[in-house]
Amino acid sequence: MDNGAGYPPAAAAEKFYRLHSPGLIASLLDFFRQRPDERLLSFEEVHQLLEEKRQIPRGTRMIPIDHIVGSVGRYGDFDRHFLPLNPASEERWKRLDVALNRLVSLPPIEVFQVGEVYFVRDGNHRVSVARANDLVEIEAQVTEIPFSGNLTPDMDVDQIVAEAQHVRFVEQTGLDEVRLSGPARYEVLLEHIEVHRYYLCIDDFREAAASWFEQVYTPVVEAIRSTGIMKEFPARSEADLYLWVAYHREKLKEQLGAAPPDEEVAASLAQEFSDRPIAGFVKRIARAIRAAVKAAAESPEPPAGG
């Protein structure tokens, strides 16, 4: 162990102030601009989304620091880059920075692993100091919570919620290819399947889901593809557009007495709501269909085009 003269405490203090200030300023700017929260993710919030509650010890190993995205209880003290936001942690942070730079051996941190990401149980300040000193790995005692989805370090809370909901949807239906771009709409898909199961008198829900996918979902998706409107909504999935078209088709059916073909509904809605240039054939859609779409304009907002 180096006893010290090579790295004075004043250097740690200067480093803390330099890191703390931009972290705090960025947090305030994000608040006033109403941008997504860049603080660490809450493990408690993520954990309650997971059906799997088992905890499997995986021993001690080196883990990539940039895969640490959250914390147990301390997620408000650091941002997603582990810049310190809480001035009360200054003294502890500086002591750890001095210790690291004097080559003092520090104990492993403790983390939960979910998918490809980690949440700190103990050692948030050690992670912050390690990142401030440009380390790419840190020793950690790892406890894994099994998750069949795909959680990656670049995900925000909404994306993690959507991934957890997708995993549950697949467990219930077996339909991995049906994926929404955001949370809170999988329940609507399950309702569609339930209605299909009821009318066809199918007892097994997975069997009903397979039938719905073949007889209901796929024809609408093929109609969407044939119009070419997916390019109008690059941030959205085919399942998003399926829900949108299915909803508007029912609105038009109420107003016109009969639902027009899915292709016409999809193309009309693209012309009505997309900010992007659309193919010339869309402009030749019948005026009656366009007028009906406008009459249904009180319906939920369509997918964002960007």
PDB file of N, CA and C in Angstrom, residues 196-284:
ATOM      1  N   HIS A 196     -61.403 -13.181 -29.073  1.00  0.00           N
ATOM      2  CA  HIS A 196     -61.287 -14.222 -30.111  1.00  0.00           C
ATOM      3  C   HIS A 196     -61.512 -15.608 -29.503  1.00  0.00           C
ATOM      4  N   ARG A 197     -60.923 -15.845 -28.328  1.00  0.00           N
ATOM      5  CA  ARG A 197     -61.100 -17.143 -27.653  1.00  0.00           C
ATOM      6  C   ARG A 197     -62.558 -17.391 -27.314  1.00  0.00           C
ATOM      7  N   TYR A 198     -63.244 -16.321 -26.853  1.00  0.00           N
ATOM      8  CA  TYR A 198     -64.646 -16.451 -26.466  1.00  0.00           C
ATOM      9  C   TYR A 198     -65.520 -16.822 -27.665  1.00  0.00           C
ATOM     10  N   TYR A 199     -65.352 -16.125 -28.766  1.00  0.00           N
ATOM     11  CA  TYR A 199     -66.213 -16.360 -29.926  1.00  0.00           C
ATOM     12  C   TYR A 199     -65.941 -17.705 -30.589  1.00  0.00           C
ATOM     13  N   LEU A 200     -64.707 -18.195 -30.495  1.00  0.00           N
ATOM     14  CA  LEU A 200     -64.394 -19.483 -31.102  1.00  0.00           C
ATOM     15  C   LEU A 200     -64.496 -20.636 -30.116  1.00  0.00           C
ATOM     16  N   CYS A 201     -64.879 -20.317 -28.854  1.00  0.00           N
ATOM     17  CA  CYS A 201     -65.057 -21.353 -27.814  1.00  0.00           C
ATOM     18  C   CYS A 201     -63.796 -22.203 -27.653  1.00  0.00           C
ATOM     19  N   ILE A 202     -62.652 -21.541 -27.567  1.00  0.00           N
ATOM     20  CA  ILE A 202     -61.379 -22.237 -27.370  1.00  0.00           C
ATOM     21  C   ILE A 202     -61.025 -22.180 -25.890  1.00  0.00           C
ATOM     22  N   ASP A 203     -60.790 -23.324 -25.295  1.00  0.00           N
ATOM     23  CA  ASP A 203     -60.505 -23.357 -23.864  1.00  0.00           C
ATOM     24  C   ASP A 203     -59.093 -22.889 -23.536  1.00  0.00           C
ATOM     25  N   ASP A 204     -58.119 -23.376 -24.284  1.00  0.00           N
ATOM     26  CA  ASP A 204     -56.721 -23.083 -23.986  1.00  0.00           C
ATOM     27  C   ASP A 204     -56.340 -21.701 -24.518  1.00  0.00           C
ATOM     28  N   PHE A 205     -55.801 -20.844 -23.642  1.00  0.00           N
ATOM     29  CA  PHE A 205     -55.513 -19.467 -24.040  1.00  0.00           C
ATOM     30  C   PHE A 205     -54.396 -19.405 -25.076  1.00  0.00           C
ATOM     31  N   ARG A 206     -53.382 -20.242 -24.946  1.00  0.00           N
ATOM     32  CA  ARG A 206     -52.294 -20.228 -25.921  1.00  0.00           C
ATOM     33  C   ARG A 206     -52.792 -20.689 -27.290  1.00  0.00           C
ATOM     34  N   GLU A 207     -53.679 -21.658 -27.294  1.00  0.00           N
ATOM     35  CA  GLU A 207     -54.267 -22.102 -28.566  1.00  0.00           C
ATOM     36  C   GLU A 207     -55.073 -20.958 -29.188  1.00  0.00           C
ATOM     37  N   ALA A 208     -55.810 -20.239 -28.347  1.00  0.00           N
ATOM     38  CA  ALA A 208     -56.574 -19.092 -28.844  1.00  0.00           C
ATOM     39  C   ALA A 208     -55.640 -18.014 -29.370  1.00  0.00           C
ATOM     40  N   ALA A 209     -54.507 -17.816 -28.692  1.00  0.00           N
ATOM     41  CA  ALA A 209     -53.551 -16.802 -29.137  1.00  0.00           C
ATOM     42  C   ALA A 209     -52.981 -17.151 -30.503  1.00  0.00           C
ATOM     43  N   ALA A 210     -52.671 -18.429 -30.711  1.00  0.00           N
ATOM     44  CA  ALA A 210     -52.149 -18.848 -32.015  1.00  0.00           C
ATOM     45  C   ALA A 210     -53.186 -18.647 -33.110  1.00  0.00           C
ATOM     46  N   SER A 211     -54.444 -18.952 -32.797  1.00  0.00           N
ATOM     47  CA  SER A 211     -55.531 -18.748 -33.768  1.00  0.00           C
ATOM     48  C   SER A 211     -55.727 -17.267 -34.070  1.00  0.00           C
ATOM     49  N   TRP A 212     -55.712 -16.436 -33.032  1.00  0.00           N
ATOM     50  CA  TRP A 212     -55.839 -14.984 -33.221  1.00  0.00           C
ATOM     51  C   TRP A 212     -54.704 -14.443 -34.078  1.00  0.00           C
ATOM     52  N   PHE A 213     -53.494 -14.920 -33.816  1.00  0.00           N
ATOM     53  CA  PHE A 213     -52.338 -14.451 -34.581  1.00  0.00           C
ATOM     54  C   PHE A 213     -52.500 -14.766 -36.064  1.00  0.00           C
ATOM     55  N   GLU A 214     -52.986 -15.950 -36.365  1.00  0.00           N
ATOM     56  CA  GLU A 214     -53.128 -16.371 -37.763  1.00  0.00           C
ATOM     57  C   GLU A 214     -54.325 -15.723 -38.447  1.00  0.00           C
ATOM     58  N   GLN A 215     -55.466 -15.664 -37.741  1.00  0.00           N
ATOM     59  CA  GLN A 215     -56.707 -15.251 -38.385  1.00  0.00           C
ATOM     60  C   GLN A 215     -56.996 -13.749 -38.278  1.00  0.00           C
ATOM     61  N   VAL A 216     -56.480 -13.101 -37.220  1.00  0.00           N
ATOM     62  CA  VAL A 216     -56.823 -11.696 -36.982  1.00  0.00           C
ATOM     63  C   VAL A 216     -55.605 -10.789 -37.152  1.00  0.00           C
ATOM     64  N   TYR A 217     -54.564 -11.072 -36.412  1.00  0.00           N
ATOM     65  CA  TYR A 217     -53.406 -10.181 -36.388  1.00  0.00           C
ATOM     66  C   TYR A 217     -52.660 -10.160 -37.725  1.00  0.00           C
ATOM     67  N   THR A 218     -52.330 -11.342 -38.241  1.00  0.00           N
ATOM     68  CA  THR A 218     -51.515 -11.405 -39.458  1.00  0.00           C
ATOM     69  C   THR A 218     -52.166 -10.730 -40.657  1.00  0.00           C
ATOM     70  N   PRO A 219     -53.472 -10.918 -40.911  1.00  0.00           N
ATOM     71  CA  PRO A 219     -54.075 -10.202 -42.053  1.00  0.00           C
ATOM     72  C   PRO A 219     -53.970  -8.678 -41.932  1.00  0.00           C
ATOM     73  N   VAL A 220     -54.140  -8.148 -40.725  1.00  0.00           N
ATOM     74  CA  VAL A 220     -54.025  -6.699 -40.549  1.00  0.00           C
ATOM     75  C   VAL A 220     -52.588  -6.255 -40.781  1.00  0.00           C
ATOM     76  N   VAL A 221     -51.617  -6.993 -40.243  1.00  0.00           N
ATOM     77  CA  VAL A 221     -50.216  -6.638 -40.425  1.00  0.00           C
ATOM     78  C   VAL A 221     -49.826  -6.711 -41.904  1.00  0.00           C
ATOM     79  N   GLU A 222     -50.317  -7.724 -42.618  1.00  0.00           N
ATOM     80  CA  GLU A 222     -50.024  -7.802 -44.047  1.00  0.00           C
ATOM     81  C   GLU A 222     -50.621  -6.619 -44.797  1.00  0.00           C
ATOM     82  N   ALA A 223     -51.801  -6.167 -44.367  1.00  0.00           N
ATOM     83  CA  ALA A 223     -52.405  -4.982 -44.980  1.00  0.00           C
ATOM     84  C   ALA A 223     -51.554  -3.754 -44.702  1.00  0.00           C
ATOM     85  N   ILE A 224     -51.046  -3.650 -43.475  1.00  0.00           N
ATOM     86  CA  ILE A 224     -50.177  -2.522 -43.122  1.00  0.00           C
ATOM     87  C   ILE A 224     -48.926  -2.533 -43.988  1.00  0.00           C
ATOM     88  N   ARG A 225     -48.322  -3.711 -44.133  1.00  0.00           N
ATOM     89  CA  ARG A 225     -47.108  -3.811 -44.953  1.00  0.00           C
ATOM     90  C   ARG A 225     -47.377  -3.416 -46.402  1.00  0.00           C
ATOM     91  N   SER A 226     -48.536  -3.801 -46.906  1.00  0.00           N
ATOM     92  CA  SER A 226     -48.828  -3.534 -48.317  1.00  0.00           C
ATOM     93  C   SER A 226     -48.971  -2.052 -48.612  1.00  0.00           C
ATOM     94  N   THR A 227     -49.336  -1.254 -47.617  1.00  0.00           N
ATOM     95  CA  THR A 227     -49.458   0.181 -47.829  1.00  0.00           C
ATOM     96  C   THR A 227     -48.120   0.896 -47.765  1.00  0.00           C
ATOM     97  N   GLY A 228     -47.124   0.259 -47.181  1.00  0.00           N
ATOM     98  CA  GLY A 228     -45.819   0.881 -47.039  1.00  0.00           C
ATOM     99  C   GLY A 228     -45.751   1.966 -45.986  1.00  0.00           C
ATOM    100  N   ILE A 229     -46.725   2.010 -45.065  1.00  0.00           N
ATOM    101  CA  ILE A 229     -46.755   3.136 -44.128  1.00  0.00           C
ATOM    102  C   ILE A 229     -45.823   2.964 -42.930  1.00  0.00           C
ATOM    103  N   MET A 230     -45.210   1.787 -42.776  1.00  0.00           N
ATOM    104  CA  MET A 230     -44.297   1.627 -41.639  1.00  0.00           C
ATOM    105  C   MET A 230     -43.160   2.647 -41.687  1.00  0.00           C
ATOM    106  N   LYS A 231     -42.761   3.046 -42.907  1.00  0.00           N
ATOM    107  CA  LYS A 231     -41.683   4.023 -43.007  1.00  0.00           C
ATOM    108  C   LYS A 231     -42.111   5.399 -42.497  1.00  0.00           C
ATOM    109  N   GLU A 232     -43.431   5.618 -42.385  1.00  0.00           N
ATOM    110  CA  GLU A 232     -43.912   6.886 -41.842  1.00  0.00           C
ATOM    111  C   GLU A 232     -43.736   6.953 -40.323  1.00  0.00           C
ATOM    112  N   PHE A 233     -43.593   5.795 -39.676  1.00  0.00           N
ATOM    113  CA  PHE A 233     -43.511   5.728 -38.218  1.00  0.00           C
ATOM    114  C   PHE A 233     -42.320   4.846 -37.819  1.00  0.00           C
ATOM    115  N   PRO A 234     -41.090   5.292 -38.068  1.00  0.00           N
ATOM    116  CA  PRO A 234     -39.929   4.442 -37.839  1.00  0.00           C
ATOM    117  C   PRO A 234     -39.701   4.055 -36.384  1.00  0.00           C
ATOM    118  N   ALA A 235     -40.286   4.802 -35.446  1.00  0.00           N
ATOM    119  CA  ALA A 235     -40.094   4.478 -34.031  1.00  0.00           C
ATOM    120  C   ALA A 235     -41.135   3.495 -33.519  1.00  0.00           C
ATOM    121  N   ARG A 236     -42.056   3.074 -34.379  1.00  0.00           N
ATOM    122  CA  ARG A 236     -43.151   2.209 -33.954  1.00  0.00           C
ATOM    123  C   ARG A 236     -43.023   0.818 -34.575  1.00  0.00           C
ATOM    124  N   SER A 237     -43.731  -0.146 -33.965  1.00  0.00           N
ATOM    125  CA  SER A 237     -43.687  -1.530 -34.432  1.00  0.00           C
ATOM    126  C   SER A 237     -44.960  -1.878 -35.186  1.00  0.00           C
ATOM    127  N   GLU A 238     -44.938  -3.028 -35.839  1.00  0.00           N
ATOM    128  CA  GLU A 238     -46.134  -3.491 -36.540  1.00  0.00           C
ATOM    129  C   GLU A 238     -47.287  -3.727 -35.569  1.00  0.00           C
ATOM    130  N   ALA A 239     -46.980  -4.170 -34.359  1.00  0.00           N
ATOM    131  CA  ALA A 239     -48.038  -4.387 -33.369  1.00  0.00           C
ATOM    132  C   ALA A 239     -48.684  -3.064 -32.957  1.00  0.00           C
ATOM    133  N   ASP A 240     -47.879  -1.982 -32.856  1.00  0.00           N
ATOM    134  CA  ASP A 240     -48.449  -0.657 -32.581  1.00  0.00           C
ATOM    135  C   ASP A 240     -49.450  -0.274 -33.664  1.00  0.00           C
ATOM    136  N   LEU A 241     -49.040  -0.461 -34.920  1.00  0.00           N
ATOM    137  CA  LEU A 241     -49.909  -0.089 -36.037  1.00  0.00           C
ATOM    138  C   LEU A 241     -51.132  -0.996 -36.124  1.00  0.00           C
ATOM    139  N   TYR A 242     -50.961  -2.277 -35.740  1.00  0.00           N
ATOM    140  CA  TYR A 242     -52.116  -3.184 -35.700  1.00  0.00           C
ATOM    141  C   TYR A 242     -53.177  -2.631 -34.764  1.00  0.00           C
ATOM    142  N   LEU A 243     -52.790  -2.242 -33.540  1.00  0.00           N
ATOM    143  CA  LEU A 243     -53.759  -1.709 -32.578  1.00  0.00           C
ATOM    144  C   LEU A 243     -54.412  -0.439 -33.103  1.00  0.00           C
ATOM    145  N   TRP A 244     -53.613   0.393 -33.718  1.00  0.00           N
ATOM    146  CA  TRP A 244     -54.106   1.667 -34.231  1.00  0.00           C
ATOM    147  C   TRP A 244     -55.130   1.451 -35.353  1.00  0.00           C
ATOM    148  N   VAL A 245     -54.756   0.605 -36.326  1.00  0.00           N
ATOM    149  CA  VAL A 245     -55.659   0.330 -37.453  1.00  0.00           C
ATOM    150  C   VAL A 245     -56.923  -0.374 -36.973  1.00  0.00           C
ATOM    151  N   ALA A 246     -56.770  -1.345 -36.073  1.00  0.00           N
ATOM    152  CA  ALA A 246     -57.942  -2.080 -35.592  1.00  0.00           C
ATOM    153  C   ALA A 246     -58.917  -1.140 -34.891  1.00  0.00           C
ATOM    154  N   TYR A 247     -58.376  -0.209 -34.110  1.00  0.00           N
ATOM    155  CA  TYR A 247     -59.239   0.732 -33.404  1.00  0.00           C
ATOM    156  C   TYR A 247     -59.989   1.632 -34.389  1.00  0.00           C
ATOM    157  N   HIS A 248     -59.266   2.206 -35.331  1.00  0.00           N
ATOM    158  CA  HIS A 248     -59.904   3.118 -36.281  1.00  0.00           C
ATOM    159  C   HIS A 248     -60.864   2.395 -37.216  1.00  0.00           C
ATOM    160  N   ARG A 249     -60.551   1.154 -37.528  1.00  0.00           N
ATOM    161  CA  ARG A 249     -61.473   0.379 -38.371  1.00  0.00           C
ATOM    162  C   ARG A 249     -62.822   0.233 -37.682  1.00  0.00           C
ATOM    163  N   GLU A 250     -62.810  -0.015 -36.371  1.00  0.00           N
ATOM    164  CA  GLU A 250     -64.069  -0.132 -35.642  1.00  0.00           C
ATOM    165  C   GLU A 250     -64.797   1.206 -35.568  1.00  0.00           C
ATOM    166  N   LYS A 251     -64.029   2.300 -35.433  1.00  0.00           N
ATOM    167  CA  LYS A 251     -64.665   3.619 -35.440  1.00  0.00           C
ATOM    168  C   LYS A 251     -65.343   3.893 -36.778  1.00  0.00           C
ATOM    169  N   LEU A 252     -64.675   3.532 -37.850  1.00  0.00           N
ATOM    170  CA  LEU A 252     -65.256   3.745 -39.181  1.00  0.00           C
ATOM    171  C   LEU A 252     -66.465   2.843 -39.400  1.00  0.00           C
ATOM    172  N   LYS A 253     -66.393   1.641 -38.877  1.00  0.00           N
ATOM    173  CA  LYS A 253     -67.516   0.719 -39.017  1.00  0.00           C
ATOM    174  C   LYS A 253     -68.755   1.283 -38.329  1.00  0.00           C
ATOM    175  N   GLU A 254     -68.558   1.900 -37.157  1.00  0.00           N
ATOM    176  CA  GLU A 254     -69.680   2.519 -36.446  1.00  0.00           C
ATOM    177  C   GLU A 254     -70.302   3.645 -37.271  1.00  0.00           C
ATOM    178  N   GLN A 255     -69.463   4.406 -37.972  1.00  0.00           N
ATOM    179  CA  GLN A 255     -69.952   5.579 -38.683  1.00  0.00           C
ATOM    180  C   GLN A 255     -70.450   5.264 -40.089  1.00  0.00           C
ATOM    181  N   LEU A 256     -69.818   4.289 -40.752  1.00  0.00           N
ATOM    182  CA  LEU A 256     -70.174   3.988 -42.132  1.00  0.00           C
ATOM    183  C   LEU A 256     -71.096   2.789 -42.270  1.00  0.00           C
ATOM    184  N   GLY A 257     -71.219   2.026 -41.198  1.00  0.00           N
ATOM    185  CA  GLY A 257     -72.062   0.830 -41.261  1.00  0.00           C
ATOM    186  C   GLY A 257     -71.300  -0.412 -41.681  1.00  0.00           C
ATOM    187  N   ALA A 258     -70.143  -0.228 -42.284  1.00  0.00           N
ATOM    188  CA  ALA A 258     -69.298  -1.355 -42.688  1.00  0.00           C
ATOM    189  C   ALA A 258     -67.859  -0.886 -42.684  1.00  0.00           C
ATOM    190  N   ALA A 259     -66.958  -1.734 -42.247  1.00  0.00           N
ATOM    191  CA  ALA A 259     -65.559  -1.345 -42.163  1.00  0.00           C
ATOM    192  C   ALA A 259     -64.904  -1.442 -43.529  1.00  0.00           C
ATOM    193  N   PRO A 260     -64.144  -0.413 -43.956  1.00  0.00           N
ATOM    194  CA  PRO A 260     -63.392  -0.493 -45.202  1.00  0.00           C
ATOM    195  C   PRO A 260     -62.221  -1.447 -45.053  1.00  0.00           C
ATOM    196  N   PRO A 261     -61.566  -1.823 -46.155  1.00  0.00           N
ATOM    197  CA  PRO A 261     -60.400  -2.722 -46.062  1.00  0.00           C
ATOM    198  C   PRO A 261     -59.303  -2.124 -45.198  1.00  0.00           C
ATOM    199  N   ASP A 262     -58.541  -3.002 -44.554  1.00  0.00           N
ATOM    200  CA  ASP A 262     -57.475  -2.550 -43.679  1.00  0.00           C
ATOM    201  C   ASP A 262     -56.468  -1.672 -44.416  1.00  0.00           C
ATOM    202  N   GLU A 263     -56.204  -2.009 -45.706  1.00  0.00           N
ATOM    203  CA  GLU A 263     -55.242  -1.214 -46.467  1.00  0.00           C
ATOM    204  C   GLU A 263     -55.689   0.244 -46.551  1.00  0.00           C
ATOM    205  N   GLU A 264     -56.967   0.466 -46.780  1.00  0.00           N
ATOM    206  CA  GLU A 264     -57.468   1.828 -46.906  1.00  0.00           C
ATOM    207  C   GLU A 264     -57.440   2.555 -45.568  1.00  0.00           C
ATOM    208  N   VAL A 265     -57.766   1.839 -44.507  1.00  0.00           N
ATOM    209  CA  VAL A 265     -57.711   2.464 -43.180  1.00  0.00           C
ATOM    210  C   VAL A 265     -56.275   2.860 -42.857  1.00  0.00           C
ATOM    211  N   ALA A 266     -55.334   1.930 -43.070  1.00  0.00           N
ATOM    212  CA  ALA A 266     -53.938   2.201 -42.736  1.00  0.00           C
ATOM    213  C   ALA A 266     -53.391   3.362 -43.547  1.00  0.00           C
ATOM    214  N   ALA A 267     -53.623   3.353 -44.857  1.00  0.00           N
ATOM    215  CA  ALA A 267     -53.086   4.411 -45.702  1.00  0.00           C
ATOM    216  C   ALA A 267     -53.740   5.751 -45.406  1.00  0.00           C
ATOM    217  N   SER A 268     -55.042   5.741 -45.112  1.00  0.00           N
ATOM    218  CA  SER A 268     -55.727   6.985 -44.796  1.00  0.00           C
ATOM    219  C   SER A 268     -55.185   7.608 -43.525  1.00  0.00           C
ATOM    220  N   LEU A 269     -54.935   6.773 -42.523  1.00  0.00           N
ATOM    221  CA  LEU A 269     -54.424   7.290 -41.273  1.00  0.00           C
ATOM    222  C   LEU A 269     -53.002   7.816 -41.434  1.00  0.00           C
ATOM    223  N   ALA A 270     -52.220   7.176 -42.300  1.00  0.00           N
ATOM    224  CA  ALA A 270     -50.880   7.692 -42.563  1.00  0.00           C
ATOM    225  C   ALA A 270     -50.958   9.077 -43.167  1.00  0.00           C
ATOM    226  N   GLN A 271     -51.865   9.266 -44.120  1.00  0.00           N
ATOM    227  CA  GLN A 271     -52.013  10.574 -44.748  1.00  0.00           C
ATOM    228  C   GLN A 271     -52.515  11.610 -43.750  1.00  0.00           C
ATOM    229  N   GLU A 272     -53.376  11.178 -42.851  1.00  0.00           N
ATOM    230  CA  GLU A 272     -53.976  12.111 -41.900  1.00  0.00           C
ATOM    231  C   GLU A 272     -52.977  12.599 -40.860  1.00  0.00           C
ATOM    232  N   PHE A 273     -52.086  11.694 -40.405  1.00  0.00           N
ATOM    233  CA  PHE A 273     -51.301  12.013 -39.218  1.00  0.00           C
ATOM    234  C   PHE A 273     -49.789  12.063 -39.418  1.00  0.00           C
ATOM    235  N   SER A 274     -49.243  11.427 -40.440  1.00  0.00           N
ATOM    236  CA  SER A 274     -47.791  11.394 -40.571  1.00  0.00           C
ATOM    237  C   SER A 274     -47.251  12.743 -41.030  1.00  0.00           C
ATOM    238  N   ASP A 275     -46.077  13.111 -40.471  1.00  0.00           N
ATOM    239  CA  ASP A 275     -45.404  14.337 -40.881  1.00  0.00           C
ATOM    240  C   ASP A 275     -44.469  14.102 -42.058  1.00  0.00           C
ATOM    241  N   ARG A 276     -44.319  12.855 -42.461  1.00  0.00           N
ATOM    242  CA  ARG A 276     -43.387  12.536 -43.529  1.00  0.00           C
ATOM    243  C   ARG A 276     -44.095  12.506 -44.879  1.00  0.00           C
ATOM    244  N   PRO A 277     -43.341  12.718 -45.982  1.00  0.00           N
ATOM    245  CA  PRO A 277     -43.958  12.580 -47.303  1.00  0.00           C
ATOM    246  C   PRO A 277     -44.466  11.157 -47.492  1.00  0.00           C
ATOM    247  N   ILE A 278     -45.581  11.013 -48.151  1.00  0.00           N
ATOM    248  CA  ILE A 278     -46.153   9.682 -48.353  1.00  0.00           C
ATOM    249  C   ILE A 278     -46.302   9.399 -49.828  1.00  0.00           C
ATOM    250  N   ALA A 279     -46.423   8.141 -50.164  1.00  0.00           N
ATOM    251  CA  ALA A 279     -46.487   7.708 -51.554  1.00  0.00           C
ATOM    252  C   ALA A 279     -47.710   8.286 -52.248  1.00  0.00           C
ATOM    253  N   GLY A 280     -47.585   8.469 -53.551  1.00  0.00           N
ATOM    254  CA  GLY A 280     -48.660   9.104 -54.301  1.00  0.00           C
ATOM    255  C   GLY A 280     -49.963   8.346 -54.279  1.00  0.00           C
ATOM    256  N   PHE A 281     -49.909   7.025 -54.149  1.00  0.00           N
ATOM    257  CA  PHE A 281     -51.164   6.279 -54.212  1.00  0.00           C
ATOM    258  C   PHE A 281     -52.043   6.574 -53.000  1.00  0.00           C
ATOM    259  N   VAL A 282     -51.399   6.954 -51.879  1.00  0.00           N
ATOM    260  CA  VAL A 282     -52.183   7.251 -50.690  1.00  0.00           C
ATOM    261  C   VAL A 282     -53.092   8.451 -50.944  1.00  0.00           C
ATOM    262  N   LYS A 283     -52.589   9.393 -51.731  1.00  0.00           N
ATOM    263  CA  LYS A 283     -53.366  10.604 -51.989  1.00  0.00           C
ATOM    264  C   LYS A 283     -54.614  10.342 -52.824  1.00  0.00           C
ATOM    265  N   ARG A 284     -54.693   9.154 -53.413  1.00  0.00           N
ATOM    266  CA  ARG A 284     -55.861   8.837 -54.245  1.00  0.00           C
ATOM    267  C   ARG A 284     -56.926   8.076 -53.465  1.00  0.00           C
TER     268      ARG A 284
END
